[in-house]
């Protein structure tokens, strides 16, 4: 088995997993694009290792394979930083929603207090409420039946 | 009672004390909003019985998050000044008068009582002051008064991301050009004996690291406010323009 074939298998498995996660809606398309780019890079590096060696020599890296590791570490760190930025944004949104929900909860309680009917309907079990609404609908239909 | 001024009290598992604190504040004629920080005990019920408007957080937000929810509601109600105080009975309702008196020429008034702090805490506050350039003695005091402008500023994104109402918030307000003053007040010791935030040394270390970083990041970004009234003598001011002119003199 050649080195190129191994790298091809790794990149194909990566790409397959990403497409599967995207299909199951477990991965956002934006993130999927990033990870597919990673899979493609693995494939290119595997198929043309000499190209990376040339880049390494150009950049003054004595032992070119260390360039792979250096690039991988930097990319992972950048990705982690981006993930933290996104997490911070989500935290902000969650906190803002939490505060708004507290206010809305109070407003709902106040409205229930002002309209006892709403509170009574809310406290009734769902089945009973549905039966009540169905009975009301039936009554409305029979009342309006005179049109026929 | 001063019209347009009310009290916001964040409360988490304070069923024993919150009722008496609310009653004491209401006896002075202030409206009270208690923000129940997703307690599982009878905190909300006790506060409601005592006559407070109760906001219930759907999930734990911490004291500062709860205060912000209360501030949002208070601003919606049209309050001009919002006082925050603890639900555990540490802060005395009689201190509110001093805060309101100082608020005539300041955006934020801090009820200051450095005497309650341990030696280690005093050392931490000194470190935060040195790193941030803040001139506030009692950095972590929860007894504060915010006017509408200060409350609106504290509800910005940067304020929402803050975990505590200490260095981060004070820097946000100072760098926004607001006038912060301190007034000395009396505070009682905690009835349950220890802080819930700093319950382990690991949390203390994490808090110190985060706060030092925030203090350094926010240092020296102060901007001069336009059209602000000068600070009265005898009180410490963190107003950038005054400190600048004071050092130049």
GROMACS .gro file of C-alpha atoms in nm:
model
  397
    1UNK     CA    1   0.000   0.000   0.000
    2UNK     CA    2   0.143   0.338  -0.099
    3UNK     CA    3   0.163   0.651   0.113
    4UNK     CA    4  -0.061   0.835  -0.136
    5UNK     CA    5  -0.331   0.569  -0.109
    6UNK     CA    6  -0.336   0.594   0.275
    7UNK     CA    7  -0.373   0.971   0.260
    8UNK     CA    8  -0.647   0.936  -0.002
    9UNK     CA    9  -0.838   0.699   0.229
   10UNK     CA   10  -0.801   0.935   0.529
   11UNK     CA   11  -0.925   1.236   0.333
   12UNK     CA   12  -1.217   1.040   0.184
   13UNK     CA   13  -1.325   0.912   0.528
   14UNK     CA   14  -1.302   1.273   0.660
   15UNK     CA   15  -1.509   1.409   0.371
   16UNK     CA   16  -1.764   1.126   0.407
   17UNK     CA   17  -1.809   1.192   0.781
   18UNK     CA   18  -1.855   1.564   0.717
   19UNK     CA   19  -2.115   1.504   0.446
   20UNK     CA   20  -2.298   1.258   0.673
   21UNK     CA   21  -2.303   1.510   0.961
   22UNK     CA   22  -2.426   1.779   0.722
   23UNK     CA   23  -2.697   1.546   0.591
   24UNK     CA   24  -2.815   1.476   0.949
   25UNK     CA   25  -2.818   1.851   1.023
   26UNK     CA   26  -2.559   1.806   1.298
   27UNK     CA   27  -2.313   2.041   1.129
   28UNK     CA   28  -2.375   2.389   0.997
   29UNK     CA   29  -2.289   2.432   0.626
   30UNK     CA   30  -2.035   2.703   0.714
   31UNK     CA   31  -1.849   2.463   0.941
   32UNK     CA   32  -1.883   2.183   0.686
   33UNK     CA   33  -1.707   2.398   0.426
   34UNK     CA   34  -1.415   2.449   0.666
   35UNK     CA   35  -1.380   2.077   0.743
   36UNK     CA   36  -1.410   1.981   0.376
   37UNK     CA   37  -1.127   2.222   0.304
   38UNK     CA   38  -0.923   2.042   0.571
   39UNK     CA   39  -1.000   1.706   0.407
   40UNK     CA   40  -0.898   1.846   0.069
   41UNK     CA   41  -0.570   1.976   0.214
   42UNK     CA   42  -0.495   1.631   0.357
   43UNK     CA   43  -0.562   1.482   0.015
   44UNK     CA   44  -0.338   1.731  -0.167
   45UNK     CA   45  -0.060   1.686   0.088
   46UNK     CA   46  -0.086   1.310   0.046
   47UNK     CA   47  -0.093   1.309  -0.333
   48UNK     CA   48   0.187   1.562  -0.385
   49UNK     CA   49   0.416   1.550  -0.082
   50UNK     CA   50   0.701   1.692  -0.290
   51UNK     CA   51   0.511   2.018  -0.330
   52UNK     CA   52   0.502   2.064   0.049
   53UNK     CA   53   0.872   1.975   0.069
   54UNK     CA   54   0.943   2.250  -0.183
   55UNK     CA   55   0.738   2.498   0.018
   56UNK     CA   56   0.927   2.393   0.331
   57UNK     CA   57   1.267   2.450   0.168
   58UNK     CA   58   1.150   2.790   0.037
   59UNK     CA   59   1.044   2.893   0.391
   60UNK     CA   60   1.378   2.780   0.531
   61UNK     CA   61   1.249   2.471   0.712
   62UNK     CA   62   1.539   2.226   0.729
   63UNK     CA   63   1.323   1.920   0.779
   64UNK     CA   64   1.008   1.980   0.563
   65UNK     CA   65   0.774   1.730   0.739
   66UNK     CA   66   0.780   1.955   1.050
   67UNK     CA   67   0.605   2.215   0.831
   68UNK     CA   68   0.298   1.988   0.827
   69UNK     CA   69   0.291   1.976   1.206
   70UNK     CA   70   0.352   2.350   1.247
   71UNK     CA   71   0.073   2.437   1.001
   72UNK     CA   72  -0.164   2.186   1.164
   73UNK     CA   73  -0.101   2.326   1.514
   74UNK     CA   74  -0.152   2.687   1.398
   75UNK     CA   75  -0.472   2.594   1.211
   76UNK     CA   76  -0.609   2.408   1.516
   77UNK     CA   77  -0.531   2.705   1.745
   78UNK     CA   78  -0.699   2.949   1.505
   79UNK     CA   79  -0.999   2.720   1.482
   80UNK     CA   80  -1.022   2.701   1.864
   81UNK     CA   81  -1.005   3.079   1.888
   82UNK     CA   82  -1.284   3.114   1.633
   83UNK     CA   83  -1.491   2.858   1.827
   84UNK     CA   84  -1.441   3.062   2.148
   85UNK     CA   85  -1.549   3.381   1.967
   86UNK     CA   86  -1.863   3.207   1.846
   87UNK     CA   87  -1.927   3.068   2.196
   88UNK     CA   88  -1.893   3.419   2.341
   89UNK     CA   89  -2.149   3.548   2.092
   90UNK     CA   90  -2.389   3.268   2.182
   91UNK     CA   91  -2.336   3.334   2.553
   92UNK     CA   92  -2.429   3.698   2.498
   93UNK     CA   93  -2.745   3.601   2.311
   94UNK     CA   94  -2.839   3.343   2.575
   95UNK     CA   95  -2.794   3.591   2.860
   96UNK     CA   96  -2.994   3.857   2.679
   97UNK     CA   97  -3.275   3.607   2.612
   98UNK     CA   98  -3.269   3.491   2.974
   99UNK     CA   99  -3.323   3.850   3.092
  100UNK     CA  100  -3.600   3.911   2.840
  101UNK     CA  101  -3.770   3.584   2.935
  102UNK     CA  102  -3.774   3.687   3.302
  103UNK     CA  103  -3.950   4.010   3.206
  104UNK     CA  104  -4.194   3.831   2.977
  105UNK     CA  105  -4.271   3.580   3.254
  106UNK     CA  106  -4.369   3.865   3.481
  107UNK     CA  107  -4.583   4.019   3.208
  108UNK     CA  108  -4.766   3.688   3.157
  109UNK     CA  109  -4.834   3.659   3.532
  110UNK     CA  110  -4.961   4.018   3.537
  111UNK     CA  111  -5.193   3.952   3.241
  112UNK     CA  112  -5.321   3.634   3.405
  113UNK     CA  113  -5.391   3.833   3.717
  114UNK     CA  114  -5.578   4.096   3.516
  115UNK     CA  115  -5.779   3.836   3.319
  116UNK     CA  116  -5.885   3.550   3.553
  117UNK     CA  117  -6.036   3.358   3.257
  118UNK     CA  118  -5.692   3.321   3.098
  119UNK     CA  119  -5.547   3.192   3.423
  120UNK     CA  120  -5.834   2.944   3.464
  121UNK     CA  121  -5.795   2.815   3.108
  122UNK     CA  122  -5.420   2.779   3.160
  123UNK     CA  123  -5.459   2.585   3.484
  124UNK     CA  124  -5.703   2.337   3.326
  125UNK     CA  125  -5.545   2.014   3.197
  126UNK     CA  126  -5.488   2.014   2.820
  127UNK     CA  127  -5.745   1.739   2.753
  128UNK     CA  128  -6.011   1.925   2.942
  129UNK     CA  129  -5.923   2.247   2.762
  130UNK     CA  130  -5.943   2.070   2.426
  131UNK     CA  131  -6.282   1.916   2.516
  132UNK     CA  132  -6.401   2.257   2.623
  133UNK     CA  133  -6.290   2.420   2.297
  134UNK     CA  134  -6.441   2.134   2.093
  135UNK     CA  135  -6.772   2.170   2.280
  136UNK     CA  136  -6.767   2.543   2.219
  137UNK     CA  137  -6.698   2.484   1.850
  138UNK     CA  138  -6.982   2.229   1.827
  139UNK     CA  139  -7.215   2.473   1.997
  140UNK     CA  140  -7.114   2.745   1.753
  141UNK     CA  141  -7.173   2.509   1.457
  142UNK     CA  142  -7.520   2.403   1.580
  143UNK     CA  143  -7.615   2.763   1.644
  144UNK     CA  144  -7.504   2.864   1.298
  145UNK     CA  145  -7.676   2.557   1.140
  146UNK     CA  146  -7.984   2.759   1.068
  147UNK     CA  147  -7.822   2.884   0.752
  148UNK     CA  148  -7.858   2.546   0.581
  149UNK     CA  149  -3.885   5.852   4.917
  150UNK     CA  150  -3.763   6.018   4.599
  151UNK     CA  151  -3.995   5.989   4.301
  152UNK     CA  152  -3.864   5.772   4.016
  153UNK     CA  153  -3.622   5.581   4.239
  154UNK     CA  154  -3.660   5.212   4.314
  155UNK     CA  155  -3.463   4.917   4.443
  156UNK     CA  156  -3.357   4.603   4.254
  157UNK     CA  157  -3.264   4.305   4.470
  158UNK     CA  158  -3.111   3.991   4.315
  159UNK     CA  159  -3.191   3.685   4.524
  160UNK     CA  160  -3.082   3.323   4.516
  161UNK     CA  161  -3.202   3.090   4.792
  162UNK     CA  162  -3.277   3.378   5.026
  163UNK     CA  163  -3.619   3.270   5.155
  164UNK     CA  164  -3.513   3.346   5.515
  165UNK     CA  165  -3.408   3.706   5.463
  166UNK     CA  166  -3.565   3.842   5.143
  167UNK     CA  167  -3.906   3.911   5.296
  168UNK     CA  168  -3.772   4.124   5.580
  169UNK     CA  169  -3.536   4.314   5.345
  170UNK     CA  170  -3.822   4.392   5.105
  171UNK     CA  171  -4.051   4.505   5.390
  172UNK     CA  172  -3.781   4.732   5.534
  173UNK     CA  173  -3.720   4.897   5.195
  174UNK     CA  174  -4.090   4.932   5.119
  175UNK     CA  175  -4.148   5.096   5.456
  176UNK     CA  176  -3.925   5.378   5.331
  177UNK     CA  177  -4.161   5.419   5.036
  178UNK     CA  178  -3.954   5.267   4.753
  179UNK     CA  179  -4.079   5.028   4.489
  180UNK     CA  180  -3.891   4.699   4.496
  181UNK     CA  181  -3.812   4.451   4.219
  182UNK     CA  182  -3.677   4.119   4.342
  183UNK     CA  183  -3.508   3.909   4.077
  184UNK     CA  184  -3.525   3.546   4.177
  185UNK     CA  185  -3.222   3.381   4.018
  186UNK     CA  186  -3.391   3.046   3.952
  187UNK     CA  187  -3.407   2.955   4.323
  188UNK     CA  188  -3.562   2.623   4.413
  189UNK     CA  189  -3.684   2.741   4.753
  190UNK     CA  190  -3.959   2.990   4.844
  191UNK     CA  191  -3.756   3.305   4.767
  192UNK     CA  192  -3.997   3.430   4.499
  193UNK     CA  193  -4.306   3.360   4.712
  194UNK     CA  194  -4.159   3.533   5.019
  195UNK     CA  195  -4.063   3.839   4.814
  196UNK     CA  196  -4.407   3.857   4.655
  197UNK     CA  197  -4.581   3.829   4.994
  198UNK     CA  198  -4.360   4.112   5.122
  199UNK     CA  199  -4.488   4.332   4.839
  200UNK     CA  200  -4.212   4.316   4.578
  201UNK     CA  201  -4.254   4.278   4.205
  202UNK     CA  202  -4.085   3.947   4.133
  203UNK     CA  203  -3.898   3.860   3.816
  204UNK     CA  204  -3.800   3.494   3.790
  205UNK     CA  205  -3.499   3.402   3.581
  206UNK     CA  206  -3.563   3.089   3.370
  207UNK     CA  207  -3.204   2.975   3.435
  208UNK     CA  208  -2.925   3.077   3.673
  209UNK     CA  209  -2.770   3.405   3.564
  210UNK     CA  210  -2.564   3.505   3.868
  211UNK     CA  211  -2.618   3.820   4.075
  212UNK     CA  212  -2.514   4.059   3.798
  213UNK     CA  213  -2.734   3.888   3.537
  214UNK     CA  214  -3.028   3.907   3.775
  215UNK     CA  215  -2.960   4.275   3.844
  216UNK     CA  216  -2.954   4.343   3.471
  217UNK     CA  217  -3.293   4.175   3.425
  218UNK     CA  218  -3.426   4.394   3.707
  219UNK     CA  219  -3.268   4.703   3.551
  220UNK     CA  220  -3.431   4.630   3.217
  221UNK     CA  221  -3.769   4.610   3.384
  222UNK     CA  222  -3.704   4.923   3.592
  223UNK     CA  223  -3.606   5.121   3.281
  224UNK     CA  224  -3.924   5.000   3.111
  225UNK     CA  225  -4.120   5.121   3.413
  226UNK     CA  226  -3.958   5.463   3.373
  227UNK     CA  227  -3.746   5.466   3.690
  228UNK     CA  228  -3.490   5.747   3.688
  229UNK     CA  229  -3.260   5.593   3.949
  230UNK     CA  230  -3.205   5.226   4.024
  231UNK     CA  231  -3.055   5.114   4.352
  232UNK     CA  232  -2.915   4.763   4.378
  233UNK     CA  233  -2.874   4.590   4.711
  234UNK     CA  234  -2.825   4.237   4.844
  235UNK     CA  235  -3.106   4.014   4.966
  236UNK     CA  236  -2.908   3.867   5.255
  237UNK     CA  237  -2.954   4.164   5.486
  238UNK     CA  238  -2.595   4.290   5.465
  239UNK     CA  239  -2.703   4.627   5.331
  240UNK     CA  240  -2.909   4.856   5.550
  241UNK     CA  241  -3.211   5.030   5.396
  242UNK     CA  242  -3.117   5.340   5.597
  243UNK     CA  243  -2.813   5.377   5.364
  244UNK     CA  244  -3.035   5.451   5.065
  245UNK     CA  245  -3.079   5.815   5.168
  246UNK     CA  246  -2.704   5.877   5.150
  247UNK     CA  247  -2.686   5.719   4.805
  248UNK     CA  248  -2.972   5.932   4.673
  249UNK     CA  249  -2.824   6.249   4.818
  250UNK     CA  250  -2.496   6.184   4.636
  251UNK     CA  251  -2.675   6.101   4.311
  252UNK     CA  252  -2.761   6.464   4.242
  253UNK     CA  253  -2.411   6.515   4.097
  254UNK     CA  254  -2.312   6.164   3.991
  255UNK     CA  255  -2.423   5.891   3.751
  256UNK     CA  256  -2.320   5.604   3.976
  257UNK     CA  257  -2.299   5.605   4.355
  258UNK     CA  258  -2.131   5.319   4.539
  259UNK     CA  259  -2.212   5.245   4.902
  260UNK     CA  260  -1.862   5.183   5.032
  261UNK     CA  261  -1.763   4.983   5.339
  262UNK     CA  262  -1.402   4.863   5.310
  263UNK     CA  263  -1.405   4.777   5.680
  264UNK     CA  264  -1.604   4.460   5.610
  265UNK     CA  265  -1.331   4.314   5.388
  266UNK     CA  266  -1.062   4.070   5.498
  267UNK     CA  267  -0.693   4.161   5.459
  268UNK     CA  268  -0.667   3.936   5.153
  269UNK     CA  269  -0.964   4.104   4.987
  270UNK     CA  270  -0.823   4.450   5.059
  271UNK     CA  271  -0.498   4.340   4.896
  272UNK     CA  272  -0.691   4.214   4.590
  273UNK     CA  273  -0.880   4.544   4.561
  274UNK     CA  274  -0.552   4.738   4.579
  275UNK     CA  275  -0.414   4.520   4.299
  276UNK     CA  276  -0.722   4.581   4.084
  277UNK     CA  277  -0.697   4.955   4.146
  278UNK     CA  278  -0.331   4.957   4.047
  279UNK     CA  279  -0.395   4.757   3.730
  280UNK     CA  280  -0.710   4.938   3.616
  281UNK     CA  281  -0.647   5.292   3.734
  282UNK     CA  282  -0.989   5.291   3.903
  283UNK     CA  283  -1.012   5.513   4.210
  284UNK     CA  284  -1.285   5.313   4.383
  285UNK     CA  285  -1.217   5.188   4.736
  286UNK     CA  286  -1.492   4.925   4.762
  287UNK     CA  287  -1.479   4.756   4.425
  288UNK     CA  288  -1.719   4.469   4.495
  289UNK     CA  289  -1.993   4.653   4.683
  290UNK     CA  290  -2.338   4.547   4.566
  291UNK     CA  291  -2.501   4.855   4.717
  292UNK     CA  292  -2.507   5.095   4.427
  293UNK     CA  293  -2.720   5.357   4.261
  294UNK     CA  294  -2.731   5.391   3.883
  295UNK     CA  295  -2.911   5.669   3.700
  296UNK     CA  296  -3.087   5.590   3.372
  297UNK     CA  297  -2.783   5.671   3.164
  298UNK     CA  298  -2.558   5.445   3.370
  299UNK     CA  299  -2.814   5.163   3.373
  300UNK     CA  300  -2.853   5.182   2.995
  301UNK     CA  301  -2.476   5.171   2.955
  302UNK     CA  302  -2.449   4.871   3.190
  303UNK     CA  303  -2.700   4.686   2.972
  304UNK     CA  304  -2.482   4.708   2.663
  305UNK     CA  305  -2.326   4.391   2.520
  306UNK     CA  306  -2.006   4.439   2.718
  307UNK     CA  307  -2.208   4.471   3.037
  308UNK     CA  308  -2.409   4.159   2.958
  309UNK     CA  309  -2.091   3.957   2.908
  310UNK     CA  310  -1.959   4.062   3.250
  311UNK     CA  311  -1.998   3.801   3.523
  312UNK     CA  312  -1.977   4.034   3.823
  313UNK     CA  313  -2.062   4.399   3.884
  314UNK     CA  314  -1.709   4.492   3.989
  315UNK     CA  315  -1.401   4.596   3.788
  316UNK     CA  316  -1.549   4.513   3.449
  317UNK     CA  317  -1.864   4.719   3.500
  318UNK     CA  318  -1.687   5.005   3.674
  319UNK     CA  319  -1.441   5.028   3.384
  320UNK     CA  320  -1.727   5.017   3.132
  321UNK     CA  321  -1.898   5.306   3.310
  322UNK     CA  322  -1.580   5.507   3.367
  323UNK     CA  323  -1.463   5.459   3.009
  324UNK     CA  324  -1.808   5.565   2.894
  325UNK     CA  325  -1.745   5.899   3.062
  326UNK     CA  326  -1.978   5.852   3.358
  327UNK     CA  327  -1.920   6.009   3.696
  328UNK     CA  328  -1.874   5.758   3.978
  329UNK     CA  329  -1.865   5.855   4.346
  330UNK     CA  330  -1.847   5.658   4.669
  331UNK     CA  331  -2.027   5.729   4.993
  332UNK     CA  332  -1.936   5.557   5.319
  333UNK     CA  333  -2.212   5.329   5.452
  334UNK     CA  334  -2.250   5.074   5.726
  335UNK     CA  335  -2.284   4.707   5.628
  336UNK     CA  336  -2.366   4.407   5.843
  337UNK     CA  337  -2.170   4.080   5.831
  338UNK     CA  338  -2.320   3.792   5.634
  339UNK     CA  339  -2.565   3.584   5.831
  340UNK     CA  340  -2.461   3.259   5.662
  341UNK     CA  341  -2.092   3.339   5.712
  342UNK     CA  342  -1.931   3.288   5.368
  343UNK     CA  343  -1.947   3.401   5.007
  344UNK     CA  344  -2.119   3.173   4.757
  345UNK     CA  345  -1.910   3.306   4.470
  346UNK     CA  346  -1.574   3.248   4.636
  347UNK     CA  347  -1.650   2.916   4.799
  348UNK     CA  348  -1.327   2.744   4.688
  349UNK     CA  349  -0.969   2.863   4.637
  350UNK     CA  350  -0.987   2.747   4.276
  351UNK     CA  351  -1.272   2.986   4.208
  352UNK     CA  352  -1.086   3.265   4.384
  353UNK     CA  353  -0.780   3.204   4.165
  354UNK     CA  354  -0.991   3.202   3.849
  355UNK     CA  355  -1.170   3.520   3.956
  356UNK     CA  356  -0.838   3.693   4.029
  357UNK     CA  357  -0.691   3.592   3.692
  358UNK     CA  358  -0.999   3.704   3.497
  359UNK     CA  359  -1.036   4.031   3.686
  360UNK     CA  360  -0.666   4.122   3.655
  361UNK     CA  361  -0.690   4.059   3.281
  362UNK     CA  362  -1.003   4.274   3.252
  363UNK     CA  363  -0.843   4.550   3.460
  364UNK     CA  364  -0.539   4.556   3.229
  365UNK     CA  365  -0.752   4.540   2.914
  366UNK     CA  366  -0.976   4.826   3.024
  367UNK     CA  367  -0.701   5.050   3.161
  368UNK     CA  368  -0.648   5.391   3.005
  369UNK     CA  369  -0.942   5.384   2.767
  370UNK     CA  370  -1.126   5.662   2.948
  371UNK     CA  371  -1.296   5.928   2.740
  372UNK     CA  372  -1.406   6.269   2.863
  373UNK     CA  373  -1.778   6.315   2.908
  374UNK     CA  374  -1.943   6.617   2.759
  375UNK     CA  375  -2.144   6.856   2.971
  376UNK     CA  376  -2.110   6.677   3.305
  377UNK     CA  377  -2.154   6.858   3.634
  378UNK     CA  378  -1.843   6.886   3.851
  379UNK     CA  379  -1.803   6.651   4.146
  380UNK     CA  380  -1.860   6.780   4.499
  381UNK     CA  381  -1.553   6.804   4.717
  382UNK     CA  382  -1.480   6.547   4.982
  383UNK     CA  383  -1.587   6.247   4.776
  384UNK     CA  384  -1.365   6.031   4.568
  385UNK     CA  385  -1.424   6.073   4.197
  386UNK     CA  386  -1.327   5.841   3.915
  387UNK     CA  387  -1.426   6.091   3.651
  388UNK     CA  388  -1.146   6.087   3.397
  389UNK     CA  389  -1.137   6.459   3.327
  390UNK     CA  390  -1.114   6.545   3.695
  391UNK     CA  391  -0.838   6.299   3.759
  392UNK     CA  392  -0.648   6.430   3.461
  393UNK     CA  393  -0.686   6.791   3.566
  394UNK     CA  394  -0.606   6.700   3.927
  395UNK     CA  395  -0.280   6.533   3.832
  396UNK     CA  396  -0.189   6.824   3.603
  397UNK     CA  397  -0.241   7.065   3.893
   0.00000   0.00000   0.00000
